[in-house]
N, CA, C and O atoms as a MOPAC input file, in Angstrom:
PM7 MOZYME 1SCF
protein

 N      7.51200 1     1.23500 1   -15.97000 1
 C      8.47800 1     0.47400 1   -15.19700 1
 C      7.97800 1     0.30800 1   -13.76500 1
 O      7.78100 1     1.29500 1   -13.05700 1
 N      7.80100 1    -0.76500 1   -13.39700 1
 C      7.36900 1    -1.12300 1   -12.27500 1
 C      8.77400 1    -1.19000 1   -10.96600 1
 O      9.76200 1    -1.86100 1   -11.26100 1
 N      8.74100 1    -0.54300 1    -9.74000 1
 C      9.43200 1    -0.46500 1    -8.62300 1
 C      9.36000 1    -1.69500 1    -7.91400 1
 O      8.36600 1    -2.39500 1    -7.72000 1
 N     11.07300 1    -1.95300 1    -7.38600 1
 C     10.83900 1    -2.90400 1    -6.70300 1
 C     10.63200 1    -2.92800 1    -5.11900 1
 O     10.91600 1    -2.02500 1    -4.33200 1
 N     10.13600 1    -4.03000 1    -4.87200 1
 C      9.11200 1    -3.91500 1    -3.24800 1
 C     10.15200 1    -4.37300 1    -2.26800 1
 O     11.11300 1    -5.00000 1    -2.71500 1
 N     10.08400 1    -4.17700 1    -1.23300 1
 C     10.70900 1    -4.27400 1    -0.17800 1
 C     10.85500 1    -6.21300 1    -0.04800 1
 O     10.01000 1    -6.91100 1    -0.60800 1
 N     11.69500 1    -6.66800 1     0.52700 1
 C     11.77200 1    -8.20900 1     0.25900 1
 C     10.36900 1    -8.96700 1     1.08700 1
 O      9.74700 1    -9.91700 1     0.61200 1
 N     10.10200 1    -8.39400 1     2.22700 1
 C      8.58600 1    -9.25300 1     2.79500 1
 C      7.77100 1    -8.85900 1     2.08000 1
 O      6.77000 1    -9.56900 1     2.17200 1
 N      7.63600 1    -7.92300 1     1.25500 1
 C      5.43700 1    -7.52600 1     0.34800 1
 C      6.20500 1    -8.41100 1    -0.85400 1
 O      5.40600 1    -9.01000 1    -1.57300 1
 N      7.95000 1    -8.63800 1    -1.27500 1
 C      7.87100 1    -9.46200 1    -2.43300 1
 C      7.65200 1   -10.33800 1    -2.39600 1
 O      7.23000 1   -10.93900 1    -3.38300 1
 N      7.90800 1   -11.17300 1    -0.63200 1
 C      7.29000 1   -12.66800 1    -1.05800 1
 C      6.12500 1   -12.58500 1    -0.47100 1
 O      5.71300 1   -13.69300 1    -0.12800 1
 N      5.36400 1   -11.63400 1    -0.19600 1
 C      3.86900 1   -12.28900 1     0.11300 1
 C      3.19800 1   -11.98800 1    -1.61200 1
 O      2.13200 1   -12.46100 1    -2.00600 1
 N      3.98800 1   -11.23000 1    -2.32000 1
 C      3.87200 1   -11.06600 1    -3.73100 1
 C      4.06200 1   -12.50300 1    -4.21100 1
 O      3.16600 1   -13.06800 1    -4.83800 1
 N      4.97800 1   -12.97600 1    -3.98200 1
 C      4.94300 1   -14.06900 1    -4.50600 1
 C      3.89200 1   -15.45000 1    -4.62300 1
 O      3.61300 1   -16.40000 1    -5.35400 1
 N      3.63300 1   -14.96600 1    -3.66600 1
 C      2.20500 1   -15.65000 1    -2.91200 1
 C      0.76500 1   -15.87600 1    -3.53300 1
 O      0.04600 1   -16.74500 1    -4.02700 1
 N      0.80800 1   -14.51200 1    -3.18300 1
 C     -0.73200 1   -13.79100 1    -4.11000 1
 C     -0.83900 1   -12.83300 1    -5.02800 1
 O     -1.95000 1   -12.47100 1    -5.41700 1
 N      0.48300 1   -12.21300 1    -5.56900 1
 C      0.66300 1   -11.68100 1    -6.57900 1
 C      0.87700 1   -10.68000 1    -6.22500 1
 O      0.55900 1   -10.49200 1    -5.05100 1
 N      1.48900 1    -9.52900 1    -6.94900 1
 C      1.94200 1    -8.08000 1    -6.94400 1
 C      0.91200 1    -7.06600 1    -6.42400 1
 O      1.08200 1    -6.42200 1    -5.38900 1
 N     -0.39700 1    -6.94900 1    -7.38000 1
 C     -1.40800 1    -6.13400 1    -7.17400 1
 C     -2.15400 1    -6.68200 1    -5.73300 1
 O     -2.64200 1    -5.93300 1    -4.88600 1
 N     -2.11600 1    -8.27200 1    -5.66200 1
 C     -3.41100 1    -8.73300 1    -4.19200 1
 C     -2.28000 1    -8.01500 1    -3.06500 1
 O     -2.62600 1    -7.12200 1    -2.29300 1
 N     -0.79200 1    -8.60700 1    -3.12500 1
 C      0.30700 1    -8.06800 1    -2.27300 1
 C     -0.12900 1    -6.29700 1    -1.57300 1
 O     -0.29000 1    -5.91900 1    -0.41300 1
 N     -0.20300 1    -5.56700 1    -2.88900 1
 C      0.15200 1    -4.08600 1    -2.53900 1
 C     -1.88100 1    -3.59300 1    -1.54100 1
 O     -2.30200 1    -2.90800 1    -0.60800 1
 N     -2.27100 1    -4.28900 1    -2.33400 1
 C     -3.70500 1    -4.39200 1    -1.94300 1
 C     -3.99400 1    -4.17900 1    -0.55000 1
 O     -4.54700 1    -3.27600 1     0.07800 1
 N     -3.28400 1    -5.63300 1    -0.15200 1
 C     -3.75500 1    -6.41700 1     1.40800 1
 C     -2.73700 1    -5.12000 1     2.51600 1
 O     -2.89500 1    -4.76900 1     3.68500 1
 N     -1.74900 1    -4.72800 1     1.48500 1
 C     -0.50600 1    -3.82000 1     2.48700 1
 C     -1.80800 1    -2.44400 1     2.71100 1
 O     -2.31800 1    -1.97100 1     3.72600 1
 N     -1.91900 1    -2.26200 1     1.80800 1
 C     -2.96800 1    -0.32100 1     1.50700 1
 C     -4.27900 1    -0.74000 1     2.65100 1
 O     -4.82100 1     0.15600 1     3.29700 1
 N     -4.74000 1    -2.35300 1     2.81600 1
 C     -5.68500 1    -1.98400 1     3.71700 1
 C     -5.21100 1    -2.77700 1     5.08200 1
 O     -6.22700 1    -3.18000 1     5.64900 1
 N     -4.22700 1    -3.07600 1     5.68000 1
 C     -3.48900 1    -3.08700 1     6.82400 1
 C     -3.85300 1    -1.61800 1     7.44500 1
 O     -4.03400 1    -0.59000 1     6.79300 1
 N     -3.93000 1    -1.81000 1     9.21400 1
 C     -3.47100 1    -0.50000 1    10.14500 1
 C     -2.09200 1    -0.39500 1    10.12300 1
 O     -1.18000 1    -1.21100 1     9.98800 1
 N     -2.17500 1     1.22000 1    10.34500 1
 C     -0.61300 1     1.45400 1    10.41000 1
 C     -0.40100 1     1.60200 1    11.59100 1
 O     -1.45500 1     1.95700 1    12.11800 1
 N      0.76800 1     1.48600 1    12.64300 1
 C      1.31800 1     1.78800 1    13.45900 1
 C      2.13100 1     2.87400 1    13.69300 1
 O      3.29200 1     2.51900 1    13.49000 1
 N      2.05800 1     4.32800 1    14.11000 1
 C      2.48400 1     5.18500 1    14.04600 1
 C      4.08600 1     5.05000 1    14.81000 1
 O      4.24500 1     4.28900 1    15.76400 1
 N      5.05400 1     5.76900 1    14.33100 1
 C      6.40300 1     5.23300 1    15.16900 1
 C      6.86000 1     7.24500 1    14.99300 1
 O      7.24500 1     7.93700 1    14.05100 1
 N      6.62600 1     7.44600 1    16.05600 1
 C      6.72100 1     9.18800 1    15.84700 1
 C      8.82700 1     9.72400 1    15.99600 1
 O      9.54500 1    10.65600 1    15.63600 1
 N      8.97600 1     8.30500 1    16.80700 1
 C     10.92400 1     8.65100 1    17.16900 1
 C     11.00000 1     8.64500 1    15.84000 1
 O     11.69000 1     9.56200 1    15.39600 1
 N     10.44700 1     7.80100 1    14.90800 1
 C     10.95000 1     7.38600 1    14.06600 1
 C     10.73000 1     8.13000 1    12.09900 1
 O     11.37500 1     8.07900 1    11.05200 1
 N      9.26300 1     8.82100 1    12.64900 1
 C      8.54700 1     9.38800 1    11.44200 1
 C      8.33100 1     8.46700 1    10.28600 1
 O      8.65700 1     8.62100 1     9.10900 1
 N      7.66200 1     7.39300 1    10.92000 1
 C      7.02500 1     6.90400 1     9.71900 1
 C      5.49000 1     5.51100 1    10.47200 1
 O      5.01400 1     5.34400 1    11.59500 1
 N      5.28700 1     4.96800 1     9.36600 1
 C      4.25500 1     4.25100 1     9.78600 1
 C      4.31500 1     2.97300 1     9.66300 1
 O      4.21300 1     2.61100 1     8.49100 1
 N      4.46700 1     1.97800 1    10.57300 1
 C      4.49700 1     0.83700 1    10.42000 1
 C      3.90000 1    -0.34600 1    10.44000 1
 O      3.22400 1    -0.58400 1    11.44100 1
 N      3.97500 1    -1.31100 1     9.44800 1
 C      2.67000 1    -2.26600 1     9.21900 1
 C      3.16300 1    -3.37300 1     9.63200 1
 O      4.36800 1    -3.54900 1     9.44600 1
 N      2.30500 1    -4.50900 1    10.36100 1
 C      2.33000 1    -5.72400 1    10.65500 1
 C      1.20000 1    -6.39000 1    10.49800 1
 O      0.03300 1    -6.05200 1    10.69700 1
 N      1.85700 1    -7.75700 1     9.97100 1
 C      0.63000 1    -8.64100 1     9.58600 1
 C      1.11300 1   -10.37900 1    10.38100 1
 O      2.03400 1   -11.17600 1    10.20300 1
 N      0.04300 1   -10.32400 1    11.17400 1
 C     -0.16800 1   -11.73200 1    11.58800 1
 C     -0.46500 1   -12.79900 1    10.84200 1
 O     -1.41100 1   -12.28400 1    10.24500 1
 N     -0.39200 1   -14.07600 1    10.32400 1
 C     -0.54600 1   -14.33000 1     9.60700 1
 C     -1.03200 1   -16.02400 1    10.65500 1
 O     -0.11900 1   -16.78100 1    10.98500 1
 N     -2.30400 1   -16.30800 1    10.97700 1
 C     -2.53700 1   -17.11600 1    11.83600 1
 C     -2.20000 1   -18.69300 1    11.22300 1
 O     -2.58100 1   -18.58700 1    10.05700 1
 N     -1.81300 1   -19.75000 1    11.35200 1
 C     -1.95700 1   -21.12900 1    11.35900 1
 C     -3.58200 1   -21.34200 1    10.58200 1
 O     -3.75500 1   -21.88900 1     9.49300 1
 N     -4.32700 1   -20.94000 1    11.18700 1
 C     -5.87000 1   -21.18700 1    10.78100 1
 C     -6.79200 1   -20.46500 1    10.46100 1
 O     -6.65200 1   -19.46500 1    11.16500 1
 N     -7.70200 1   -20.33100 1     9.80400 1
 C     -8.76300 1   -19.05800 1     9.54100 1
 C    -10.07800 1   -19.55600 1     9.93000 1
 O    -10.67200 1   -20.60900 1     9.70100 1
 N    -10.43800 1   -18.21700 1    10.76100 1
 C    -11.95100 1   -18.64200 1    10.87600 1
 C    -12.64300 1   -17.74200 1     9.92100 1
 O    -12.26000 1   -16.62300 1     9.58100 1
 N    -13.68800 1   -18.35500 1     9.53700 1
 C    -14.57500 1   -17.74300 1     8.38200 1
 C    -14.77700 1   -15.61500 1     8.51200 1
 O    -14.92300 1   -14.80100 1     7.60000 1
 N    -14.70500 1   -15.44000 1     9.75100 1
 C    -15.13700 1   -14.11500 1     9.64900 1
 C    -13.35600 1   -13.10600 1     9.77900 1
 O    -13.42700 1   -11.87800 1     9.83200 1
 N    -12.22700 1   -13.65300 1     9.80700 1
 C    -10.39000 1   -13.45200 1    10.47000 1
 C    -10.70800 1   -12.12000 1     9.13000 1
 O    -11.71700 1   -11.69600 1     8.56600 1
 N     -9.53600 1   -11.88100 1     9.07600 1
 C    -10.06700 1   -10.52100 1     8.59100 1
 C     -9.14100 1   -10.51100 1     7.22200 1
 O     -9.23300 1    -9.62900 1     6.36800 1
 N     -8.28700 1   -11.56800 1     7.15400 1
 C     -7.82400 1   -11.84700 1     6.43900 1
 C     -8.72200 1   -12.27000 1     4.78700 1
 O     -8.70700 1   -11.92700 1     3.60500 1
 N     -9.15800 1   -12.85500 1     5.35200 1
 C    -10.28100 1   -13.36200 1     4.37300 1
 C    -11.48700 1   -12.15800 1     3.97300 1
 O    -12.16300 1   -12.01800 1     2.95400 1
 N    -11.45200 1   -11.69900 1     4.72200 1
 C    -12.50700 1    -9.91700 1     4.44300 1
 C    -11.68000 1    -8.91400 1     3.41700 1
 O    -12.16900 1    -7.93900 1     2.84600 1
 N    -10.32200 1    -9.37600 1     3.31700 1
 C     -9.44300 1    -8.12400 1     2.79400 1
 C     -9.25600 1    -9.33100 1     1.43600 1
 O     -9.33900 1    -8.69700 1     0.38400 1
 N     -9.07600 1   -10.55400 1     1.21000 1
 C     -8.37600 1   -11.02600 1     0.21800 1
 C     -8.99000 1   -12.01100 1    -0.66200 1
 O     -8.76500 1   -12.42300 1    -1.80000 1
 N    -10.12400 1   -12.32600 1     0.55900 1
 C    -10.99300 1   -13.70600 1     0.15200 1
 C    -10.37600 1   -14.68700 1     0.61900 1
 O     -9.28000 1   -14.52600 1     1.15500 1
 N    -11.02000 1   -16.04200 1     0.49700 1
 C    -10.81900 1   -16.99000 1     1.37700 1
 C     -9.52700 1   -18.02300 1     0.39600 1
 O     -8.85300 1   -18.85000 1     1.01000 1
 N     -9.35700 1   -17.83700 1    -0.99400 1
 C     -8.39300 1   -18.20200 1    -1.55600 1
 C     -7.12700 1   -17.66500 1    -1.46100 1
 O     -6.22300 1   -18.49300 1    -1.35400 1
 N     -6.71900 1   -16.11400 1    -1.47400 1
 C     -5.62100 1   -15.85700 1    -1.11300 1
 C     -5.21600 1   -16.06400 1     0.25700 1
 O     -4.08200 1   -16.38800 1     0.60800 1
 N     -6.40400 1   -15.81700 1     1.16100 1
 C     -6.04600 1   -15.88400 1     2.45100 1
 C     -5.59000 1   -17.19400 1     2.65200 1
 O     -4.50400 1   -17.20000 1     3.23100 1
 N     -6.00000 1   -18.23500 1     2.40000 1
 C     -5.23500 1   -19.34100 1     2.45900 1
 C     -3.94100 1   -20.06300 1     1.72400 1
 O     -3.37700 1   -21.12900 1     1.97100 1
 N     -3.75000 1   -19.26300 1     0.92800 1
 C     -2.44700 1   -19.20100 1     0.38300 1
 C     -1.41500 1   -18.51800 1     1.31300 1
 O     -0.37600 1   -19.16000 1     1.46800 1
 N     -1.51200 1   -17.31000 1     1.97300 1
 C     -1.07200 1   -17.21000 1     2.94700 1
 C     -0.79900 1   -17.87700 1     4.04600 1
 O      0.34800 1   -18.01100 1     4.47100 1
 N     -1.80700 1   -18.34100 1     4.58500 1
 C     -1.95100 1   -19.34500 1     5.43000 1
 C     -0.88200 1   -20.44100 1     5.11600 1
 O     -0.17300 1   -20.67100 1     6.09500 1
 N     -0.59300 1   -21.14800 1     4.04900 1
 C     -0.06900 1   -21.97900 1     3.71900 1
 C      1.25700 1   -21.55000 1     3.62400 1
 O      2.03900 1   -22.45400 1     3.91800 1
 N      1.91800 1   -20.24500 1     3.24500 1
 C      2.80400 1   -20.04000 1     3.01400 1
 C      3.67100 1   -19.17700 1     4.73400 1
 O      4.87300 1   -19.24800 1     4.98700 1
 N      2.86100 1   -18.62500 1     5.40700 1
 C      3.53500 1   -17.85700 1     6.32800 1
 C      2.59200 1   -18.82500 1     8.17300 1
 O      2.88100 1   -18.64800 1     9.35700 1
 N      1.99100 1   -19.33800 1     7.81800 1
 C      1.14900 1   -19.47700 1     8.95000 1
 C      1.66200 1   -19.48000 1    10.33100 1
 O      2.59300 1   -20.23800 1    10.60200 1
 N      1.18400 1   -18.75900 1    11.18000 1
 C      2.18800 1   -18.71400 1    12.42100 1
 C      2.96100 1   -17.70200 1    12.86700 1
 O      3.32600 1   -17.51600 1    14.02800 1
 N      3.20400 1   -17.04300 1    11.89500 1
 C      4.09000 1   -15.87500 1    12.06700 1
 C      3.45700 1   -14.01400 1    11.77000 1
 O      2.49500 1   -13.52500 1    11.17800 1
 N      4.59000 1   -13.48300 1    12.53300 1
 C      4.45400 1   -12.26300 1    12.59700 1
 C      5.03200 1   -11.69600 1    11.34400 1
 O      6.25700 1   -11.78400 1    11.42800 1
 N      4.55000 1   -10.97500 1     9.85500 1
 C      5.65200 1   -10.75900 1     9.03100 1
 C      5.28800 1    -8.87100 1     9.42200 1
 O      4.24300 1    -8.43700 1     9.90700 1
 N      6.46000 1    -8.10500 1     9.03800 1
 C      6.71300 1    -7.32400 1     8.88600 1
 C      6.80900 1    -6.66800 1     7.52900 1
 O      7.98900 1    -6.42400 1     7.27700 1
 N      6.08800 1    -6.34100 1     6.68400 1
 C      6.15900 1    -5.80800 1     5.04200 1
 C      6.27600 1    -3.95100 1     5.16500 1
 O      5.71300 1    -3.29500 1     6.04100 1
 N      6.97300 1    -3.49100 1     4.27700 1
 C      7.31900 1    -2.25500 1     4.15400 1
 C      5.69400 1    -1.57800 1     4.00300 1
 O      4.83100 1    -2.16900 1     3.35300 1
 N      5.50500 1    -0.62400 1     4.50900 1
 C      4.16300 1     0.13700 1     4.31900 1
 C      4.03900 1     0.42300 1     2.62000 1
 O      2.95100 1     0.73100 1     2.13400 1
 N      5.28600 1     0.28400 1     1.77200 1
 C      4.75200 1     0.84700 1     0.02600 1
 C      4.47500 1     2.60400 1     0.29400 1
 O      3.97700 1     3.10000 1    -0.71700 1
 N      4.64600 1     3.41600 1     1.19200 1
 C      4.17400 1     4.58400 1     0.86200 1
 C      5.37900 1     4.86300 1    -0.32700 1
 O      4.77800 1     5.32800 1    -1.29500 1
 N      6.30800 1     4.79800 1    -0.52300 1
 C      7.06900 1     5.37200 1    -1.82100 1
 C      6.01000 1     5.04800 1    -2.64000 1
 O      5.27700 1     5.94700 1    -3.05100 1
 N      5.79500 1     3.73600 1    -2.97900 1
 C      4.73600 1     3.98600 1    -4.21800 1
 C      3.88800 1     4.29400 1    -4.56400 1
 O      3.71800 1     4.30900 1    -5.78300 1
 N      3.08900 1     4.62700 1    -3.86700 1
 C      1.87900 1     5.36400 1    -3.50300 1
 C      2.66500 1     6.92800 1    -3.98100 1
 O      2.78400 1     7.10300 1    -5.19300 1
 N      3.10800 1     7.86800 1    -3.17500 1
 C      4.21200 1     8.90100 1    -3.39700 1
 C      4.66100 1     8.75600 1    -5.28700 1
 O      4.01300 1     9.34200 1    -6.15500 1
 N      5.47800 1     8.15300 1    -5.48200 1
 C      5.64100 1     7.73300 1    -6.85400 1
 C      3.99900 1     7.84400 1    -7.79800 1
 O      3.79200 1     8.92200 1    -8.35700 1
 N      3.17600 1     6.99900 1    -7.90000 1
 C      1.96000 1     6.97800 1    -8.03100 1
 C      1.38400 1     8.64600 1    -8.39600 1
 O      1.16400 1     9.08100 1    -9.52600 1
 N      1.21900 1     9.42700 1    -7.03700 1
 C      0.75800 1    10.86000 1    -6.84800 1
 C      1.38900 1    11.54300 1    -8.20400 1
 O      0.86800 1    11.94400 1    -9.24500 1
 N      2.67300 1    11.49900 1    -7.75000 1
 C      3.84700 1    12.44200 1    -8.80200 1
 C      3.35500 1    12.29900 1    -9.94100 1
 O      2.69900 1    13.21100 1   -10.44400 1
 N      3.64400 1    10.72200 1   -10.80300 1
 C      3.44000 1    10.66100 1   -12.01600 1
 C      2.00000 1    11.13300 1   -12.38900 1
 O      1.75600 1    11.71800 1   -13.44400 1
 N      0.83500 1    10.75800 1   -11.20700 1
 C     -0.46100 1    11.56800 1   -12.04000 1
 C     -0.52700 1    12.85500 1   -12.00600 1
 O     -1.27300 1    13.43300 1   -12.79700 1
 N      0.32600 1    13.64200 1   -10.97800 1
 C     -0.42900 1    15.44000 1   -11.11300 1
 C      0.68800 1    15.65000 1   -12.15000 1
 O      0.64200 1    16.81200 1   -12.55300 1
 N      1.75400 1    14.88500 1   -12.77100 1
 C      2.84100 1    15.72600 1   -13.53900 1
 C      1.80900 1    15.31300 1   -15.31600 1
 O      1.73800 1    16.16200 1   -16.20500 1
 N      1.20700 1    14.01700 1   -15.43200 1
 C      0.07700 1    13.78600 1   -16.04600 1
 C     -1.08400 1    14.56900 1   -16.25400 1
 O     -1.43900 1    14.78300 1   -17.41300 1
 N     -1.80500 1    15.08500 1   -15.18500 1
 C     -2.48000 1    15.75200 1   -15.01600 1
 C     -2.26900 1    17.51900 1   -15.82900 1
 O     -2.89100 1    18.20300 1   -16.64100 1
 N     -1.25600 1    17.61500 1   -15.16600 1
 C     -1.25700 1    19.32700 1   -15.67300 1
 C     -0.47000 1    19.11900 1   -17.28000 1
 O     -0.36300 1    20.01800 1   -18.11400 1
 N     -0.03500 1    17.87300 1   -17.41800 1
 C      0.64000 1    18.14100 1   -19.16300 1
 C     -0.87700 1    18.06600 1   -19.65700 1
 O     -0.99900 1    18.58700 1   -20.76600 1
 N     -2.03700 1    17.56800 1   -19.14400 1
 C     -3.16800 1    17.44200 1   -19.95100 1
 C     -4.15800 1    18.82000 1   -19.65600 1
 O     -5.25700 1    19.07200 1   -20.14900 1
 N     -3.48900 1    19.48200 1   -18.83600 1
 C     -3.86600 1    21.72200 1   -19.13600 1
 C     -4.89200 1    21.35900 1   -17.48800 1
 O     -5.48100 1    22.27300 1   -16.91200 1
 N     -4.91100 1    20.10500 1   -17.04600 1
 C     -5.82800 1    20.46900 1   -15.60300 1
 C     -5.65300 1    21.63900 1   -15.00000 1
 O     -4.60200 1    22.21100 1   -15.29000 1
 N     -6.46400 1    22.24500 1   -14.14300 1
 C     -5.67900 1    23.53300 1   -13.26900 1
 C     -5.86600 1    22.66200 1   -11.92400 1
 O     -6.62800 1    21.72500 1   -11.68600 1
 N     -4.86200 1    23.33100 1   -11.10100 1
 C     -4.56700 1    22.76300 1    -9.65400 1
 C     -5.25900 1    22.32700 1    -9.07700 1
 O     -5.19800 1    21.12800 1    -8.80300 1
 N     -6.45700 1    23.32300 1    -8.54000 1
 C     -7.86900 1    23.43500 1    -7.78100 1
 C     -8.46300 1    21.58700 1    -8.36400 1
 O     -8.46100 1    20.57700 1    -7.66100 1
 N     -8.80900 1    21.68300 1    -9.51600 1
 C     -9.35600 1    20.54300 1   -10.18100 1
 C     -8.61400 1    19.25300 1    -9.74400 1
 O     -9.28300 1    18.26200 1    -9.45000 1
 N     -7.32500 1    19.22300 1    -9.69200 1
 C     -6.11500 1    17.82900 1    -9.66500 1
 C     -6.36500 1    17.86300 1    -8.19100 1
 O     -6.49700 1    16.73200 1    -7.72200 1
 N     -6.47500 1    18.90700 1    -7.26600 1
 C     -6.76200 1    18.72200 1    -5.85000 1
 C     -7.70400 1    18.06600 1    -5.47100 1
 O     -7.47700 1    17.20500 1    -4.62100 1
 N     -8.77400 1    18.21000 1    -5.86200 1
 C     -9.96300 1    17.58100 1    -5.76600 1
 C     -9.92600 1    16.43700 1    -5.96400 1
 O    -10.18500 1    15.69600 1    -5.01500 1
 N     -9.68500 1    16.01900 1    -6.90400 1
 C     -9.96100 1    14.82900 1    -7.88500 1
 C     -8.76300 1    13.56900 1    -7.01800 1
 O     -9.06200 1    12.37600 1    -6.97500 1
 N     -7.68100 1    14.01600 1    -6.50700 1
 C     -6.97400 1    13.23200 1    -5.62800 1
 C     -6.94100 1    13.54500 1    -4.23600 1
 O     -6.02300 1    13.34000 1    -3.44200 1
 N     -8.21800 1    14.14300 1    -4.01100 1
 C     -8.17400 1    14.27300 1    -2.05200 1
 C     -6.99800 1    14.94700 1    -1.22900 1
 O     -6.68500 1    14.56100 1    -0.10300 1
 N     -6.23800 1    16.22400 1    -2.04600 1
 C     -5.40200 1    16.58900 1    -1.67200 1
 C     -5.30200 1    18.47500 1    -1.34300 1
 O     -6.21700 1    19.08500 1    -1.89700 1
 N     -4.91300 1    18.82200 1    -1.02400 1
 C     -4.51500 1    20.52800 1    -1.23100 1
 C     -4.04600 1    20.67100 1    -2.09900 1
 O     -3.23300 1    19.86800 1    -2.55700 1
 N     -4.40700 1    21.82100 1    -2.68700 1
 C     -3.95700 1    22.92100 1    -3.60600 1
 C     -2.59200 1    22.90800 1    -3.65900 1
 O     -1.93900 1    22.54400 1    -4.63700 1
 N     -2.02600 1    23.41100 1    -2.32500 1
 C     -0.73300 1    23.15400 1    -2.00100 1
 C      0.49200 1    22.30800 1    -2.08800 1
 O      1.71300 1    22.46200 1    -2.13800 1
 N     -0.35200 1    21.38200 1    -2.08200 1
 C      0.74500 1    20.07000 1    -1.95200 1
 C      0.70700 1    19.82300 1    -3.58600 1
 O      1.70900 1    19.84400 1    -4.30000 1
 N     -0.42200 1    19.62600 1    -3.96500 1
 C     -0.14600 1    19.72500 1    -5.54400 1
 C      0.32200 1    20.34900 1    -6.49900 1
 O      0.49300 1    20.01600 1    -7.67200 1
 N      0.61200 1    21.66100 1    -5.73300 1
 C      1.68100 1    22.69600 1    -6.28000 1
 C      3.37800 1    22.20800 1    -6.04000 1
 O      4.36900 1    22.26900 1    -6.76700 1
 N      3.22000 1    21.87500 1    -5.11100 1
 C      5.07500 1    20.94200 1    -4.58900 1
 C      5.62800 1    19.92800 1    -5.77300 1
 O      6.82400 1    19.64300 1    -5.85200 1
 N      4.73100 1    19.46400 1    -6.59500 1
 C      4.72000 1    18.79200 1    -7.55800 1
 C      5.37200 1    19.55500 1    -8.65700 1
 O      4.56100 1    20.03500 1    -9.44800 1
 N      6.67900 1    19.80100 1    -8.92400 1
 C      6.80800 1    20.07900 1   -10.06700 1
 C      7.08100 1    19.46400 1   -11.25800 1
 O      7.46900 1    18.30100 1   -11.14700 1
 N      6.96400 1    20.03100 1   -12.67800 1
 C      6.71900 1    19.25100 1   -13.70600 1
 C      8.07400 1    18.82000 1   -14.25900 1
 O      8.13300 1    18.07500 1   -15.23700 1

């Protein structure tokens, strides 16, 4: 069952699709908001592209211009997706250890602590 996205990554989903959507969000900078505890993403979305905009480095020059076409000009604001990402984690270490992994191993293998992969319960 697939989660639903915050309403701006759904219509840039709509755009360029679900997976290019969550894609272009995962390689955005985040903006740290510390009052706030969390991280926040913005995407410019220029009128025009020049061959090297960075847009086109993250999506290619076809989605990027689908964008272009669809938002050009504007500042959008899309939810960072860390729930799903979060969601994502869960379902693999609860995956992981029904398949007998030990911790140490699931740590590794997802760039994480021991620890935190222990917080995971099954």
């Amino acid at each position: 069952m697939q989660q639903s996205l915050s309403l701006c990554v759904q219509e840039i989903a709509d755009v360029i699709g679900r997976e290019r959507a969550l894609y272009l969000i995962g390689q955005l900078p985040r903006i740290h908001i510390a009052s706030r505890q969390y991280n926040k993403v913005i995407l410019y979305v220029p009128k025009r592209l020049t061959p090297e905009h960075v847009l086109i480095k993250i999506l290619g020059r076809d989605d990027a211009d689908k964008l272009v076409n669809a938002f050009g000009g504007e500042n959008l604001h899309p939810g960072n997706c860390e729930y799903l990402y979060r969601d994502f984690l869960h379902r693999t270490i609860k995956r992981m250890r029904g398949e007998g992994m030990r911790t140490r191993d699931i740590a590794a293998l997802l760039g994480m602590s021991e620890r935190n992969v222990t917080r995971h319960k099954l």
